[in-house]
Amino acid sequence: MQFIKCTREALLKPLQIVGGIVEGRQTLAILSHILVEKNGQSVTFTTTDLEIQIRTHAEIGIGEESVQTTLPANKLITLLNAIPGASSEVSLDRDEKNVQLRTSNGKYKLNQMSAAEYPSIPKSEMPTEVSLPSKTLRHLLQMVHFAMAQQDIRYYLNGLLFVIGNGFVRAVATDGHRLACCDAQSETEFAQPVEAILPRKTILQLLKLLPESDEAVQICLGESQAKFTFSGIEFITKVIDGKYPDYNRVIPTGNDKIFLVNREVLIGALKRVAILANEKFKGLRWVVSPGALHIQSTNSDMEEAVEDIAIDYQGEGLDLGFNVTYLLDVLSNLKNTEVRFAFSTNQGATLLSMPESDQFRYVLMPMRI
C-alpha cells in the first residue's frame, strides 16, 4: 500500500529535521528509527534518544488510510541524499514486513519496526512561557555555546544555563576556565528569574534547526523539561538537574585597565604565535605596556615566536598568560571590528566584551606561563 508520494526534497526535509539526534550505536534498536505516522495527507515524523524528542510534519501523504510505522533513519536519509534531483518523485509503499522506497528506476526495501513499541518522552508541567524571535534565540546560543564543558565530572557544566528574567533573556556557559554570558531584551515580566540547564546536545541541535529569521519561537520551561516550538517543529528536551555556579560572582566589575584591539589583527597574531607554543598547554604570554601589546610563545625545543600590536593604552604594565584556544574560540565567534579587554591585575580574571554593547561578556582566567 502506497502511503507517501512526493518529491525527494519534500520527504528529505522533515527527515533531516528530526534525524539529527539519531546516533549510530543505540542500546535500543528502535531508537535508530524514525516514527512515521500518516493521517490523511498529514505525515508526522518523530525521533527520540530518550533525552530529546523532535517532531515535525509534512503534507505528503496519499490516501485516506492511517499508517504507523518506523524506518531506519540513517539508511533512509542516506538513500534519499544519493538520489539525484531535488524534484525527483519518490514514494513509500508498505506491506506487513517491509517498507519500500521507490524511485523512477529503483526500489529499496527497508526494515520496519513496530510503531507501538516506539518510546515517547512523557510531557511534564512547563508553566514558564516566553516568545522570542528565532534569530534572537539563535544569537544567544551561538554567542556562548563554545564555552560549555565536555564530559566534565561536574555534569551541570556540560550544558548551558538559560535564564528568563524581568525584561531579559540570558544564556550562560562555562567550563570552569572561562565563562561566556549573553543577554537579549525581552518583553517578559517575571518577579523572579526562571532558570534551566539545557544539555549540550540540545544546544547543538537547536543551532542547526533555528532559522535566522524573525519567526517566533515559543519557549516553555519546567522543572524537568523544556520545549521549543518553531517552524512546524516541536522540540522537547530534558533539563539537567543540578545547581549552576553563581555566574554573577565570576564576572568582574572593577577591571580598570582597558584597551581596544582590532579583532582580525589579534586573531592573525594569535594563530601565528600559537604555532610555536607548547603543544600540550597552548599558553601564550601577554605583556601589556603603554602603546603596545606584546604576544610571545616558547616551547620545549627552545623555539620562540613574538608579535607586537599597537594599542591605545596608557595604564600600568601587565604580564599575563592565556590559553590561546580559549582566546581564539571567542574571537572567531564574534563579528565586530574591535574587542575590548579589561584587566585588574596579573592574576585577576580578564573581561572581554564588545565596545558598543555590554550584552556580551567573556571572562577568562589567566594561566601561569
XYZ file of C-alpha atoms in Angstrom:
369
model
C 0.000 0.000 0.000
C 1.436 3.345 -1.048
C 1.136 5.924 1.718
C 3.614 8.695 0.777
C 4.236 10.153 -2.674
C 6.158 13.392 -3.203
C 9.413 14.895 -4.440
C 12.696 13.714 -2.967
C 13.205 17.136 -1.327
C 9.739 17.158 0.286
C 10.448 13.850 2.036
C 14.096 14.572 2.849
C 13.458 17.919 4.592
C 11.382 16.625 7.572
C 13.622 13.559 7.891
C 16.717 15.764 8.210
C 14.984 17.932 10.816
C 14.269 15.013 13.143
C 17.200 12.792 12.168
C 19.918 14.911 13.755
C 19.571 13.329 17.210
C 19.677 9.732 15.943
C 23.056 8.186 16.750
C 24.625 5.189 15.035
C 25.024 2.946 18.074
C 21.941 2.542 20.232
C 21.158 0.441 23.293
C 17.618 0.066 21.905
C 17.453 -0.778 18.196
C 14.219 1.145 17.752
C 15.960 4.415 18.723
C 17.820 4.255 15.402
C 14.445 4.524 13.645
C 12.117 7.400 12.808
C 8.486 7.083 13.806
C 6.250 7.846 10.807
C 2.540 8.485 11.414
C 0.246 9.234 8.471
C -3.262 10.565 8.878
C -4.736 11.547 5.517
C -2.333 13.921 3.789
C -0.572 14.901 7.020
C 2.513 12.847 7.902
C 4.205 13.304 11.295
C 7.874 12.366 11.821
C 9.259 11.796 15.342
C 12.646 10.815 16.777
C 13.914 10.492 20.332
C 17.063 9.461 22.186
C 15.096 9.364 25.471
C 16.561 12.752 26.437
C 15.378 14.782 23.430
C 12.285 14.358 21.263
C 11.812 16.163 17.936
C 8.576 16.154 15.943
C 7.584 17.780 12.658
C 5.081 17.127 9.877
C 4.604 17.472 6.131
C 1.592 17.305 3.820
C 2.909 14.475 1.657
C 0.551 11.564 2.423
C -1.788 9.960 -0.131
C -4.962 8.027 0.529
C -7.313 8.252 3.498
C -5.887 5.333 5.485
C -3.962 5.899 8.704
C -0.475 4.375 8.747
C 2.025 3.991 11.585
C 5.491 2.548 11.118
C 9.151 3.140 11.964
C 12.001 3.326 9.450
C 15.828 3.235 9.857
C 16.780 6.908 9.993
C 20.337 6.946 8.680
C 19.730 4.476 5.864
C 16.631 6.304 4.609
C 18.262 9.750 4.755
C 21.439 8.454 3.069
C 19.396 6.834 0.302
C 17.416 9.999 -0.380
C 20.602 12.093 -0.420
C 22.036 9.714 -3.030
C 19.046 10.128 -5.384
C 19.815 12.833 -7.982
C 17.477 15.779 -8.468
C 15.570 17.570 -5.684
C 12.340 17.335 -7.687
C 12.685 13.601 -8.422
C 9.494 11.764 -7.459
C 9.710 9.171 -4.681
C 7.126 7.085 -2.844
C 6.896 4.806 0.185
C 4.922 1.550 -0.034
C 4.196 -0.684 2.915
C 3.283 -4.325 3.442
C 3.224 -6.420 6.606
C 7.016 -6.896 6.800
C 8.741 -4.101 4.936
C 8.531 -0.576 3.609
C 9.771 0.028 0.071
C 11.223 3.299 -1.173
C 10.501 3.659 -4.872
C 12.100 5.994 -7.397
C 11.664 6.302 -11.154
C 14.158 3.498 -11.728
C 14.835 1.916 -8.349
C 13.278 0.007 -5.457
C 14.792 -0.147 -1.943
C 13.321 -2.435 0.684
C 13.736 -1.191 4.262
C 13.168 -2.994 7.542
C 10.387 -1.568 9.708
C 9.759 -1.971 13.417
C 6.526 -1.745 15.364
C 5.297 1.818 15.864
C 3.559 0.673 19.058
C 6.973 -0.022 20.599
C 8.401 3.395 19.787
C 9.249 5.229 23.060
C 7.914 8.670 23.885
C 9.084 11.230 26.444
C 6.160 11.860 28.841
C 5.378 15.567 28.937
C 5.678 17.266 32.298
C 4.443 20.611 33.613
C 6.145 23.571 31.900
C 4.495 26.663 33.427
C 7.003 29.319 32.296
C 6.359 30.569 28.764
C 8.082 33.196 26.646
C 8.265 34.012 22.954
C 11.461 35.145 21.203
C 12.362 35.821 17.563
C 14.221 32.812 16.209
C 17.301 34.856 15.266
C 17.478 36.281 18.809
C 17.441 32.848 20.441
C 19.942 31.566 17.886
C 22.207 34.555 18.613
C 22.117 33.901 22.373
C 23.064 30.242 21.960
C 25.701 30.975 19.306
C 27.450 33.570 21.450
C 28.100 31.249 24.402
C 27.863 27.601 23.289
C 31.623 27.179 22.736
C 32.297 27.722 26.463
C 30.272 24.669 27.558
C 32.260 21.886 29.185
C 32.661 18.495 27.513
C 32.307 15.343 29.615
C 33.137 17.197 32.827
C 32.535 15.309 36.072
C 30.582 18.401 37.145
C 27.703 17.296 34.894
C 25.841 20.619 35.192
C 28.691 22.344 33.308
C 28.103 20.070 30.283
C 25.220 22.300 29.300
C 24.050 25.877 29.022
C 22.190 27.918 31.626
C 19.088 29.554 30.133
C 17.589 32.373 32.208
C 14.290 34.186 31.716
C 14.105 37.348 33.809
C 12.155 40.568 34.007
C 12.733 42.195 30.618
C 15.646 39.988 29.555
C 16.623 36.505 28.416
C 20.166 35.271 29.129
C 22.431 32.391 28.105
C 25.474 31.410 30.195
C 28.117 28.733 29.616
C 31.306 27.864 31.492
C 33.797 25.012 31.728
C 35.488 26.349 34.863
C 38.311 28.075 32.955
C 36.260 30.621 31.008
C 32.685 31.905 31.066
C 30.505 33.389 28.333
C 27.317 35.326 29.071
C 24.964 36.959 26.573
C 21.732 38.908 27.122
C 18.822 39.860 24.895
C 15.962 42.190 25.677
C 12.537 40.650 26.073
C 9.007 41.706 26.936
C 8.873 39.114 29.707
C 7.661 40.137 33.155
C 8.796 37.882 35.975
C 9.179 38.736 39.644
C 11.998 36.169 39.954
C 14.278 34.840 37.186
C 13.464 31.323 35.942
C 16.446 29.112 35.116
C 17.005 25.829 33.283
C 20.244 23.992 32.388
C 19.902 22.736 28.808
C 22.078 19.765 27.733
C 24.933 20.221 25.285
C 23.289 18.044 22.615
C 20.123 20.145 22.844
C 22.059 23.361 22.207
C 23.949 21.947 19.208
C 20.719 20.651 17.650
C 18.870 23.934 18.191
C 21.728 25.814 16.497
C 21.255 23.558 13.470
C 17.476 23.930 13.362
C 16.718 27.535 14.359
C 16.228 29.747 11.277
C 17.911 33.156 11.002
C 14.552 34.944 10.903
C 12.077 36.969 12.967
C 9.729 33.992 13.239
C 8.615 33.497 16.846
C 9.904 30.617 18.942
C 7.575 29.602 21.763
C 9.689 28.546 24.762
C 8.232 26.622 27.713
C 10.297 25.780 30.811
C 9.574 23.396 33.655
C 11.497 21.691 36.441
C 12.423 18.663 34.337
C 11.711 19.657 30.721
C 11.895 22.471 28.200
C 10.005 22.805 24.927
C 10.788 24.906 21.842
C 8.142 25.263 19.144
C 9.029 26.914 15.823
C 8.772 26.429 12.046
C 6.409 23.487 12.430
C 8.870 21.770 14.795
C 8.201 20.643 18.379
C 11.487 20.167 20.251
C 11.247 18.703 23.774
C 14.308 18.157 25.951
C 15.020 17.042 29.471
C 16.874 19.643 31.520
C 19.925 18.916 33.664
C 19.092 18.567 37.347
C 21.760 20.483 39.213
C 22.830 23.803 40.704
C 24.637 26.032 38.230
C 27.506 28.153 39.621
C 26.752 31.757 40.592
C 27.997 33.318 37.366
C 27.383 36.881 38.604
C 30.181 36.452 41.152
C 32.581 35.367 38.391
C 32.041 38.384 36.115
C 34.487 41.111 37.273
C 33.160 44.639 37.752
C 36.277 46.569 38.785
C 38.651 45.908 35.891
C 40.000 49.409 35.135
C 42.947 48.644 32.823
C 41.233 48.762 29.428
C 42.189 48.818 25.771
C 40.577 48.104 22.398
C 42.193 45.952 19.709
C 41.253 45.052 16.143
C 39.731 41.574 16.246
C 41.093 40.315 12.908
C 44.595 41.642 13.619
C 44.605 39.924 17.013
C 43.333 36.616 15.574
C 46.120 36.627 12.974
C 48.810 37.332 15.566
C 47.498 34.663 17.954
C 47.391 31.994 15.242
C 50.933 32.721 14.137
C 52.414 32.854 17.614
C 50.493 29.702 18.630
C 52.418 27.654 16.039
C 55.475 27.695 18.305
C 53.572 27.389 21.596
C 53.801 24.368 23.887
C 51.549 21.799 22.200
C 50.126 20.462 25.459
C 49.338 23.679 27.333
C 48.842 26.112 24.392
C 49.914 29.012 26.617
C 50.833 32.472 25.334
C 52.447 35.280 27.298
C 50.897 38.746 27.022
C 52.918 41.781 28.081
C 50.782 44.918 28.062
C 52.602 48.246 28.220
C 51.725 51.824 27.191
C 51.018 51.749 23.448
C 51.844 48.079 22.854
C 50.568 44.517 23.271
C 53.485 42.058 23.166
C 52.487 38.414 22.479
C 55.066 35.677 22.978
C 55.277 31.872 22.908
C 58.004 29.309 23.545
C 58.179 25.525 23.510
C 60.341 22.664 24.798
C 62.523 22.839 21.658
C 63.612 26.343 22.710
C 61.736 27.890 19.780
C 60.140 31.287 20.221
C 57.562 33.500 18.469
C 56.925 37.188 19.148
C 54.367 39.642 17.752
C 53.679 43.260 18.731
C 50.363 45.056 18.215
C 49.979 48.814 18.689
C 47.173 49.673 21.133
C 45.789 52.857 22.658
C 46.713 52.130 26.272
C 48.416 54.353 28.830
C 47.924 52.360 32.046
C 50.403 50.433 34.156
C 52.118 47.354 32.710
C 50.696 43.841 32.884
C 52.309 40.436 32.399
C 49.761 37.661 31.850
C 49.379 34.178 30.397
C 46.425 32.844 28.385
C 45.323 29.627 26.751
C 45.298 30.567 23.055
C 42.423 28.174 22.278
C 40.145 29.965 24.723
C 41.004 33.307 23.097
C 40.524 32.099 19.522
C 37.205 30.418 20.396
C 35.611 33.695 21.416
C 37.326 35.956 18.875
C 36.342 33.673 15.985
C 32.747 33.633 17.211
C 32.394 37.437 17.273
C 31.690 39.569 14.202
C 32.542 43.131 15.288
C 35.682 45.008 14.189
C 37.127 45.731 17.650
C 37.022 43.972 21.005
C 37.565 45.430 24.458
C 39.848 43.856 27.054
C 39.594 44.893 30.700
C 42.123 43.758 33.336
C 42.627 44.226 37.069
C 45.908 42.506 37.994
C 48.207 39.876 36.502
C 46.317 37.157 38.372
C 42.761 38.520 38.154
C 40.052 37.442 35.718
C 40.085 39.183 32.332
C 36.853 40.568 30.879
C 36.403 40.616 27.096
C 33.418 42.462 25.643
C 32.245 44.491 22.658
C 32.853 48.266 22.711
C 29.331 49.180 21.630
C 27.416 46.796 23.887
C 27.513 45.213 27.344
C 25.131 42.422 26.347
C 28.023 40.002 25.761
C 30.682 39.288 28.380
C 33.501 36.735 28.250
C 35.517 36.025 31.373
C 38.884 34.319 31.035
C 41.106 33.184 33.876
C 44.845 33.735 33.269
C 47.266 30.802 33.292
C 50.790 30.623 34.649
C 53.397 30.724 31.868
